[in-house]
mmCIF file of C-alpha atoms in Angstrom:
data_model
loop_
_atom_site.group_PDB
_atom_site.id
_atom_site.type_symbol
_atom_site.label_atom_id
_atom_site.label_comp_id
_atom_site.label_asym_id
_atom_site.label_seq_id
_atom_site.Cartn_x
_atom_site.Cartn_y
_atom_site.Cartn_z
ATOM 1 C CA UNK L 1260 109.391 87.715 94.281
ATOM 2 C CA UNK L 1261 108.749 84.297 94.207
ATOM 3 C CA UNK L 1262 105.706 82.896 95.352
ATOM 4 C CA UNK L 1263 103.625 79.667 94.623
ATOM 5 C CA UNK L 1264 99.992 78.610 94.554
ATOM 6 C CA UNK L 1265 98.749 78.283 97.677
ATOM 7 C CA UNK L 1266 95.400 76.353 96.405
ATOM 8 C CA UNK L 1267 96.308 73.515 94.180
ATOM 9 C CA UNK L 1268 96.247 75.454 90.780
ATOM 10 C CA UNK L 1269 100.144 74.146 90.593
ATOM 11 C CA UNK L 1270 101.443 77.393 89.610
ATOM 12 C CA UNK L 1271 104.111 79.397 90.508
ATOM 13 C CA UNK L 1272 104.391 83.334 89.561
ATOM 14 C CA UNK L 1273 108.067 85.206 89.495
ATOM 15 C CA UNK L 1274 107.408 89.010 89.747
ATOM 16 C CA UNK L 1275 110.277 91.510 89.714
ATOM 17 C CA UNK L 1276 110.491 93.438 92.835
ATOM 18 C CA UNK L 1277 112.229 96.794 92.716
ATOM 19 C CA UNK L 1278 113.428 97.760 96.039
ATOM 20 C CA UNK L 1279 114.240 101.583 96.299
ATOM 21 C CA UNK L 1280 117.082 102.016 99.469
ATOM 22 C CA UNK L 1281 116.073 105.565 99.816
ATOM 23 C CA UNK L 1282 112.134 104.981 100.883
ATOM 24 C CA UNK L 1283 112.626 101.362 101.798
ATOM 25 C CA UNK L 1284 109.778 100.386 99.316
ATOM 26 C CA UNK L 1285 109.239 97.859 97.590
ATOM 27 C CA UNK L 1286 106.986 98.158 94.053
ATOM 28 C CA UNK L 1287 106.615 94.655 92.289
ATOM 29 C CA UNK L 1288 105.729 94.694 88.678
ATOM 30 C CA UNK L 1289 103.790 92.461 87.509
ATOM 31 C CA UNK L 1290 103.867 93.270 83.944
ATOM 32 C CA UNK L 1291 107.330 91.874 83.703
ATOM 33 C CA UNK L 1292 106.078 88.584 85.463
ATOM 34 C CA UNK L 1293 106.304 84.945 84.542
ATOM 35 C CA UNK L 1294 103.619 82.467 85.334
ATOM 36 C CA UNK L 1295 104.596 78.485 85.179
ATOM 37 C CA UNK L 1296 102.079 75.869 86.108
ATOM 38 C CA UNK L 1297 103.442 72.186 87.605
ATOM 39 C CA UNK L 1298 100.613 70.440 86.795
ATOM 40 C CA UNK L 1299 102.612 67.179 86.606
ATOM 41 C CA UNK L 1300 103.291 67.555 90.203
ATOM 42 C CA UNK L 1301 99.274 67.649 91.267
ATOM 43 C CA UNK L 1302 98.742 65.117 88.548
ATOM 44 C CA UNK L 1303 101.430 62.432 90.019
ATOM 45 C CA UNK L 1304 100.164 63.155 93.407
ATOM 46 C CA UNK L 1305 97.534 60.408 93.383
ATOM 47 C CA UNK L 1306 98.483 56.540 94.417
ATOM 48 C CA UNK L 1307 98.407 55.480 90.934
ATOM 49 C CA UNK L 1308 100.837 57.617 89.654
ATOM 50 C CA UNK L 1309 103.729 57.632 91.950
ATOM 51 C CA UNK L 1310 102.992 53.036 91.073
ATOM 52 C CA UNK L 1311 103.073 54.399 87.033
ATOM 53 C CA UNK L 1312 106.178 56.519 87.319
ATOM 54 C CA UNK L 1313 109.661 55.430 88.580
ATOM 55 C CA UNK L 1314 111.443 57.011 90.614
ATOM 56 C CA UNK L 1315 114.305 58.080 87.981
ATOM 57 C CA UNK L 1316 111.517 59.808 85.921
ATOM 58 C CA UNK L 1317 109.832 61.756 89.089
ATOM 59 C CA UNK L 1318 113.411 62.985 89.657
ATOM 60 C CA UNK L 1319 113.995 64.159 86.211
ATOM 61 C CA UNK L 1320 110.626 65.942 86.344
ATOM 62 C CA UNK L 1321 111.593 67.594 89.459
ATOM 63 C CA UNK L 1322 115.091 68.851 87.818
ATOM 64 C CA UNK L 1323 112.758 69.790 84.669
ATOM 65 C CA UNK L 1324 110.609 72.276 86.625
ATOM 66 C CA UNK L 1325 113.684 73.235 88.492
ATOM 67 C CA UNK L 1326 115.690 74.890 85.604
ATOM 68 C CA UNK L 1327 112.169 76.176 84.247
ATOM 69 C CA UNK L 1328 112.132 78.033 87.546
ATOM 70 C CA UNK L 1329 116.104 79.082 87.156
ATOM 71 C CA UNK L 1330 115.025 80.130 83.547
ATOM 72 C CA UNK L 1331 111.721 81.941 84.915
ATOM 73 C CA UNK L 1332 113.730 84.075 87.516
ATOM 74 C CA UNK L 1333 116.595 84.641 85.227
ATOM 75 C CA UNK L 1334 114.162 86.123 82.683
ATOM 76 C CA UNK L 1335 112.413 88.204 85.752
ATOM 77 C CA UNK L 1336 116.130 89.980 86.469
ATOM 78 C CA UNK L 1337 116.737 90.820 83.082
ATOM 79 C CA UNK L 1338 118.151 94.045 82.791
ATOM 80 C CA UNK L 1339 116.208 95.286 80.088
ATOM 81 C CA UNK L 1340 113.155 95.104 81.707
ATOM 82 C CA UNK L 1341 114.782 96.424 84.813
ATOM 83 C CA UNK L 1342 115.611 99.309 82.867
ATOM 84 C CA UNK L 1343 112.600 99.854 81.221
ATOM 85 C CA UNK L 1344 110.822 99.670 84.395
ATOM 86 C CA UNK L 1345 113.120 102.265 86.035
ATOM 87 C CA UNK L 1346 112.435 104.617 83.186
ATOM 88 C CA UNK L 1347 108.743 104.156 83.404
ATOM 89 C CA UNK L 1348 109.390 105.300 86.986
ATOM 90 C CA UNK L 1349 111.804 108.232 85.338
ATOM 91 C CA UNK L 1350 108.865 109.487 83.383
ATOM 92 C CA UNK L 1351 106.253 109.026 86.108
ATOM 93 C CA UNK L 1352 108.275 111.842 87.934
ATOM 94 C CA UNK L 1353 107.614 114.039 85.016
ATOM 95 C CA UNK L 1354 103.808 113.334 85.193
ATOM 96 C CA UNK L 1355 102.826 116.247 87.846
ATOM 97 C CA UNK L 1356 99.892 116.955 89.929
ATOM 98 C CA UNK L 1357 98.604 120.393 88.327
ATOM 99 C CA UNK L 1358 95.102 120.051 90.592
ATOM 100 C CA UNK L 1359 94.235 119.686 94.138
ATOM 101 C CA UNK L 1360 95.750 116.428 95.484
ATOM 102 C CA UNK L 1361 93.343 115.483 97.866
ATOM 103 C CA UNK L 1362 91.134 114.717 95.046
ATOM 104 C CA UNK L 1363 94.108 113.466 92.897
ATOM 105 C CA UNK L 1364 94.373 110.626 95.986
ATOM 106 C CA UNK L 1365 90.274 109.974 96.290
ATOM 107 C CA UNK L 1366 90.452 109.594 92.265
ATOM 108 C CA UNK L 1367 93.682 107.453 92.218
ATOM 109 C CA UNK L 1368 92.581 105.624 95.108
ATOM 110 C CA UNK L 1369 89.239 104.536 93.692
ATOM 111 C CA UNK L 1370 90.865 103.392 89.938
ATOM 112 C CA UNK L 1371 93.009 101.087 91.793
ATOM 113 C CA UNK L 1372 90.551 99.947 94.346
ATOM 114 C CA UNK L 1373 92.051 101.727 97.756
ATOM 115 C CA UNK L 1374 90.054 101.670 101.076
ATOM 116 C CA UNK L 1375 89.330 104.885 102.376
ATOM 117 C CA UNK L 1376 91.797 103.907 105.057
ATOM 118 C CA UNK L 1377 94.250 103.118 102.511
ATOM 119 C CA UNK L 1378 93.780 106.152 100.380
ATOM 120 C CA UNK L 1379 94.143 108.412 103.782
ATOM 121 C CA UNK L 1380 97.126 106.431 104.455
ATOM 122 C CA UNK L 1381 98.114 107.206 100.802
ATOM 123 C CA UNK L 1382 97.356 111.187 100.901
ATOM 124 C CA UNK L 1383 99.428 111.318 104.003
ATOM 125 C CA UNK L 1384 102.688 109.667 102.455
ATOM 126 C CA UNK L 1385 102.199 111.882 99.067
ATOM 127 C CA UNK L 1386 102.286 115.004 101.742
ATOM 128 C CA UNK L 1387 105.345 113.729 103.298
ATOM 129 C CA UNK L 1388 107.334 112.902 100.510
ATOM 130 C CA UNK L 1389 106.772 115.845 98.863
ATOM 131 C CA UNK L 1390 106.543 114.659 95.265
ATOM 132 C CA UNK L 1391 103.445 116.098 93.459
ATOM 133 C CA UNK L 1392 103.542 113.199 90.674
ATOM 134 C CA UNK L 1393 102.602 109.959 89.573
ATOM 135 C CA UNK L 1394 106.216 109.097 90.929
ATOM 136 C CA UNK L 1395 105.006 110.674 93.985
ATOM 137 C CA UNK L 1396 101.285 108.433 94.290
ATOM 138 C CA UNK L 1397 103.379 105.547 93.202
ATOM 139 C CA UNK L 1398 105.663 105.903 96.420
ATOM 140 C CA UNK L 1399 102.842 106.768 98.657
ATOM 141 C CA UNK L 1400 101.069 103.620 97.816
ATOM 142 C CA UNK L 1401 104.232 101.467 98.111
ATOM 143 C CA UNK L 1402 105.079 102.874 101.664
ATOM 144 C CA UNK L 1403 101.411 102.739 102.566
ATOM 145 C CA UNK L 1404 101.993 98.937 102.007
ATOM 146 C CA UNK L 1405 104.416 99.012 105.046
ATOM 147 C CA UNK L 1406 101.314 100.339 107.150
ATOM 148 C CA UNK L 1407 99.661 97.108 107.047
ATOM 149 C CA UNK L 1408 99.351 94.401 109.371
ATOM 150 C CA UNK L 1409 98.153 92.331 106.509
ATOM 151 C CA UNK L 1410 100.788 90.458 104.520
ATOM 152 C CA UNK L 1411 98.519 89.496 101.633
ATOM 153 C CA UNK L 1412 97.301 93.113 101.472
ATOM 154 C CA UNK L 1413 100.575 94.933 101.619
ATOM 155 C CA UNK L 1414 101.661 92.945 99.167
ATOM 156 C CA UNK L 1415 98.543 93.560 97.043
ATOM 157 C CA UNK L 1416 99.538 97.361 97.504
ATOM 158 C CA UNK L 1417 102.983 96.999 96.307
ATOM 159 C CA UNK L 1418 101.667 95.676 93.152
ATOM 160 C CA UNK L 1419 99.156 98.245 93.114
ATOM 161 C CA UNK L 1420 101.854 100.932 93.085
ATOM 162 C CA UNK L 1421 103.250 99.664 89.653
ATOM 163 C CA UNK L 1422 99.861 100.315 88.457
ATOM 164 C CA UNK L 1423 100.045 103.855 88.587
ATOM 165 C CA UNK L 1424 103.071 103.583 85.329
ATOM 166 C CA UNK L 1425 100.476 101.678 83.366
ATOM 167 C CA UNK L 1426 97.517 103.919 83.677
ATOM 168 C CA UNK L 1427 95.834 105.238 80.628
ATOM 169 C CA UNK L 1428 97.273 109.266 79.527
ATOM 170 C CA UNK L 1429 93.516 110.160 79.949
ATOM 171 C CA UNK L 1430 93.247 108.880 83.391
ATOM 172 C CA UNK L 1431 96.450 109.847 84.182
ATOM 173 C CA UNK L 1432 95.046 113.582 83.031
ATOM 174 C CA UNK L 1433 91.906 113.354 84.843
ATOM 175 C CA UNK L 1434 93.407 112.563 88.501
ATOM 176 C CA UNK L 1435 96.400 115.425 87.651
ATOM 177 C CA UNK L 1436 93.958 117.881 86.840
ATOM 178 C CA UNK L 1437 91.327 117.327 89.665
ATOM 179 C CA UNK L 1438 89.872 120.298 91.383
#
């Protein structure tokens, strides 16, 4: 996922996005992301620059932040970070939901900052799918994502999701074991 700074910070983030066939989901991880700022851009953007700079040197900056972008993505579809991601999601399956998963939702749901529309949204895709583990919250979030009218949000969710691989053993304990 490619997406650029929509307020003038001149950045522009590449995140993996794993799309899963089988649910339709998407889960971006943002772990695995790259960050690179074109501050040259925002900087040449004034009168006086674009009299400073030639036209043969704005071009070569262009092509320079061009194959930083080629090298950004290229780092972003590695496949060892595709496959460690993919076995984070392998062991998340393990993690299981020994408690009552209703609360296992309101817990998750309030660590990663869910409305209580969301987290509803949330308990009713774990009880669908079927999949009493992290795995399983991880999914629910990422199809909750589809839910949502807002793009920004959905997106937010599907970030979210990957969340759920990185969360501390004890928290991961305390929303399996909630009663």
């Amino acid at each position: 996922m490619i997406s650029n700074s929509e307020i003038g910070l001149g950045a522009i983030k590449v995140e993996p996005l794993l799309f899963r066939l089988v649910c339709e989901n998407g889960m971006i991880a943002p772990d695995f992301s790259q960050k690179r700022y074109h501050i040259g851009r925002a900087a040449a953007s004034t009168e006086q620059a674009y009299e400073l700079f030639t036209d043969e040197t704005l071009k070569a900056d262009d092509e320079a932040f061009l194959l930083k972008i080629r090298d950004t993505v290229r780092a972003a579809v590695d496949l060892t970070k595709f496959t460690t991601i993919v076995e984070r999601m392998r062991s998340a399956k393990e993690q299981k939901i020994e408690g009552n998963p209703v609360k296992a939702v309101e817990i998750a749901s309030k660590t990663l900052g869910l409305s209580q529309k969301e987290s509803g949204s949330v308990l009713n895709h774990l009880i669908q799918g079927g999949d009493l583990s992290a795995y399983g919250i991880l999914n629910a979030i990422t199809r909750t994502s589809q839910d949502l009218p807002d793009y920004d949000r959905a997106t937010d969710l599907e970030r979210v999701g990957s969340e759920v691989l990185a969360l501390p053993a004890s928290r991961w304990r305390e929303i399996a074991l909630a009663s």
